Amino acid sequence: MNLPHIPNAPYGTRQLGPTDLHLWLLPPPDSPRAAPLTELDMQERQRAAAYRRHSDRQMYVAAHVGLRRVLSVYTGVAPQRLVIGREWCEECGERHGRPVLVDLPGAPEFSLSHSHGLALVAVAHTRVGVDVQALPSQETVDACLPLLHQAERQEITRIPMHQRQTAFARLWSRKEAYLKGLGTGLARAPDLDYLGEAAESWRPTGWTVRNIPLCEGHVGAAALAGDKDWRAALHPVPADWLHTRDAVERIAAVEPGLRTVLRAHDPSAVRTHALIDTRNRKERAQAS
């Protein structure tokens, strides 16, 4: 299928190198009417309508409109003409994996996350997952601890109480970013994979998973397939740019506000995880 490109579009050829990760920080809409539903497909509109709270619905719409406008910068295809589907499953022959651009050979991979008024888009030439989290309450941390890998639980519980919320949010964002990159999401049990910080050699092989510096009150992470360093560039999009009629042209002109390198995991850092207590209950009781 030949998709129409935007007439005289100067963008659509945004440079994205083989080791580049482009991150786009998207603000919430300025007003209830700022994000146009007309740029979304039917499934996206149905998902938006399913939100009960108006603010959640508006954030969903703004994030997905923003995603389409960002992808237009790389493809030259008008936002409403982009076909976003699911990755093919080789086992069953159905589409139910990661979101992908359909009928656009060579199109970049992407991932979207939004939480409490902030959205984050990742674009790369490899499988990628991204996640953004607002800092959770201590009650949320306590409720989610049993879902973690055993070593992750011990890491969090040994952190001083006043630092646990941030530490947990950083960990959970890495975990969700990795699961999005896999294409499973939380359908894969969160305790199966170690994404802690005390023993990187335990992390999943073949992936680089790192946290991303974000604004106060939020944490983020990106996961990319490939054991190598990635050049990350974070593009903050001004709120009054994202939802204007010439938004794509404006987004194409945004310069990175931050550049950093997401370092590959060190495979030589193989060591016993110091936080896992392998003693049985009786031995631990005697030692205490």
C-alpha positions in Angstrom: 0.0 0.0 0.0 1.4 3.4 -0.9 0.8 6.0 1.8 0.6 9.6 0.8 3.4 11.8 2.0 2.8 15.3 3.3 3.1 17.7 0.3 6.5 19.5 0.2 7.4 18.1 3.5 11.0 19.1 4.5 11.1 16.5 7.1 10.5 12.7 6.8 14.3 12.2 6.5 15.3 12.8 10.1 18.7 11.2 10.5 18.6 8.2 12.8 21.9 6.3 13.0 22.3 2.5 13.8 23.3 3.3 17.4 21.0 6.3 17.9 18.1 6.5 20.3 15.8 9.5 19.9 13.6 10.3 22.9 10.8 12.8 22.7 9.4 14.3 25.9 5.7 15.3 25.2 3.7 17.6 27.4 0.0 17.3 28.2 -2.5 19.3 26.1 -2.9 23.0 26.9 -6.7 22.7 26.7 -9.4 20.0 26.4 -9.6 20.7 22.7 -5.9 20.8 22.0 -5.4 17.2 20.8 -7.4 16.3 17.6 -9.1 13.0 17.7 -9.2 13.0 13.9 -5.6 12.0 13.7 -6.3 8.8 15.6 -7.5 5.5 14.1 -10.7 3.8 15.3 -9.0 1.5 17.8 -7.2 4.4 19.4 -10.5 6.4 19.7 -12.2 3.4 21.3 -9.4 3.0 23.8 -9.6 6.7 24.6 -13.3 6.6 25.2 -12.8 3.7 27.6 -11.1 6.0 30.1 -13.4 7.1 32.8 -11.6 10.2 34.0 -11.5 13.1 31.5 -7.9 13.9 32.4 -6.8 10.3 31.7 -8.6 10.3 28.4 -7.1 13.6 27.3 -3.6 12.4 28.2 -4.1 9.3 26.2 -5.3 11.3 23.2 -2.4 13.8 23.5 0.2 11.0 23.9 -1.0 9.1 20.8 -1.5 12.2 18.7 2.0 13.3 19.7 3.4 9.8 18.8 1.9 10.0 15.3 3.3 13.5 14.8 6.8 12.4 16.0 6.7 9.4 13.6 5.7 11.8 10.7 9.1 13.5 11.2 10.8 10.2 10.3 8.5 8.9 7.6 7.1 11.9 5.9 3.6 10.4 6.1 0.8 12.5 7.5 0.0 11.5 11.1 -3.6 10.4 10.3 -2.3 8.2 7.4 0.1 6.2 9.5 -1.0 2.6 10.1 0.0 1.5 13.5 -0.5 -2.2 14.1 1.0 -5.1 16.1 4.1 -7.1 15.4 3.5 -10.5 13.8 3.8 -13.5 16.1 5.9 -16.2 14.3 4.2 -19.0 16.3 0.6 -18.3 15.7 0.7 -16.0 12.6 -1.4 -13.3 14.4 -0.5 -9.7 15.2 -0.4 -9.2 19.0 3.2 -8.1 19.7 4.8 -4.7 20.0 3.3 -1.7 18.2 4.9 -1.3 14.8 4.4 0.8 11.6 2.6 -1.3 9.0 3.3 -1.2 5.3 6.4 1.1 5.6 9.5 -1.0 4.9 12.5 0.4 6.7 10.4 2.4 9.1 12.0 2.9 12.6 11.0 1.0 15.7 9.2 3.0 18.4 7.7 2.8 21.9 5.4 5.1 23.8 4.7 5.5 27.5 2.7 8.1 29.5 2.1 8.6 33.2 0.5 11.4 35.2 0.8 14.3 32.7 4.0 13.3 30.9 4.5 11.2 27.8 7.8 9.7 26.4 8.4 8.4 22.9 11.5 6.4 21.9 12.6 5.9 18.2 15.4 3.6 17.1 16.5 1.2 14.4 16.2 -1.8 16.8 13.6 -3.3 19.1 13.0 -0.7 21.8 10.9 -0.3 24.9 10.4 2.9 26.9 8.7 3.6 30.2 8.0 6.7 32.3 6.7 6.5 35.9 5.5 9.1 38.3 7.1 8.5 41.7 4.8 6.1 43.6 3.5 6.3 47.1 5.1 4.1 49.8 1.9 2.1 49.9 2.3 1.3 46.2 5.9 0.3 46.7 4.9 -2.1 49.6 2.1 -3.6 47.5 4.3 -4.2 44.5 7.4 -5.6 46.2 6.1 -9.2 46.2 5.9 -9.0 42.3 9.7 -8.4 42.0 12.5 -10.8 41.4 13.9 -12.1 44.7 17.2 -10.2 44.4 15.3 -7.0 43.4 13.2 -7.3 46.5 16.2 -7.6 48.8 17.9 -4.6 47.1 14.8 -2.4 47.6 14.3 -3.4 51.2 17.9 -2.7 52.1 17.6 0.9 50.8 16.8 3.6 53.4 13.1 4.2 53.6 13.3 7.8 52.4 15.0 6.6 49.2 12.8 3.6 48.4 10.1 5.3 46.3 12.7 6.6 43.8 14.7 3.4 43.8 11.5 1.3 43.2 10.3 3.7 40.4 13.7 3.5 38.6 13.6 -0.3 38.9 10.0 -0.7 37.8 10.6 1.6 34.8 13.6 -0.5 33.7 11.4 -3.6 34.0 8.5 -2.3 32.0 10.8 -0.8 29.3 12.4 -4.3 28.9 9.0 -6.1 28.8 7.7 -3.6 26.2 10.8 -4.2 24.1 10.2 -7.9 24.3 6.6 -7.3 23.2 5.0 -9.1 26.1 4.3 -6.3 28.5 3.2 -7.5 32.0 1.8 -10.7 30.5 5.3 -11.9 31.3 5.7 -12.3 35.1 7.7 -9.4 36.5 9.7 -11.7 38.8 11.2 -13.7 35.9 13.8 -11.2 34.9 16.4 -9.4 37.1 16.7 -5.7 36.3 18.3 -4.6 39.5 21.5 -2.6 39.9 23.7 -4.6 42.3 24.7 -7.3 39.7 24.4 -6.3 36.1 25.7 -9.7 35.0 22.3 -11.1 36.0 20.4 -8.8 33.6 18.9 -10.2 30.4 21.6 -10.9 27.8 21.4 -9.2 24.4 19.8 -6.0 25.8 20.8 -2.6 27.1 18.5 -1.3 29.8 19.2 2.0 31.4 17.4 4.8 33.2 16.9 8.2 31.5 17.2 11.6 33.2 13.7 13.2 33.3 12.0 16.0 35.1 11.4 16.1 38.8 8.6 13.8 39.9 9.1 11.3 37.1 11.6 8.6 36.2 12.1 6.9 32.9 14.0 4.0 31.3 14.8 2.6 27.8 15.5 -0.9 26.7 17.2 -1.7 23.4 18.0 -5.0 21.8 21.8 -5.2 21.3 24.8 -5.4 23.7 26.4 -2.1 22.7 26.5 1.6 23.7 23.6 3.7 22.4 23.7 7.5 21.7 20.6 8.9 23.3 19.2 12.4 22.5 16.3 13.7 24.5 14.1 16.2 22.7 11.7 18.3 24.9 8.7 19.5 22.9 7.3 22.8 24.1 3.6 22.5 25.1 2.5 25.2 22.6 4.2 23.4 19.7 2.9 19.9 20.0 -0.8 20.5 19.3 -0.7 23.3 16.6 -1.6 22.7 13.0 2.0 22.9 11.9 3.1 20.7 14.8 5.1 18.2 12.6 7.1 21.0 11.1 7.8 22.5 14.5 8.7 19.1 16.0 11.1 18.5 13.1 13.0 21.6 14.2 13.4 20.6 17.9 17.0 20.3 19.0 18.0 17.8 21.7 18.0 19.3 25.2 20.2 16.5 26.5 22.6 14.0 25.0 24.0 11.0 26.8 25.3 7.5 26.2 23.5 4.5 27.4 26.3 2.1 28.2 26.1 -1.6 27.4 26.1 -4.0 30.3 29.5 -5.3 31.4 29.5 -9.0 30.7 32.7 -9.4 32.7 31.0 -8.3 35.9 30.1 -11.8 36.9 29.8 -12.3 40.6 27.6 -13.8 43.2 24.8 -11.4 44.0 25.8 -10.2 47.4 22.3 -9.4 48.5 20.8 -12.9 48.2 20.8 -14.7 51.5 21.1 -18.4 50.7 21.0 -19.5 54.3 17.9 -21.4 55.5 15.5 -20.0 58.1 17.2 -21.8 61.0 20.7 -20.5 60.0 19.5 -17.0 59.6 17.8 -17.1 63.0 21.0 -18.4 64.7 23.0 -15.7 63.0 20.7 -13.0 64.4 
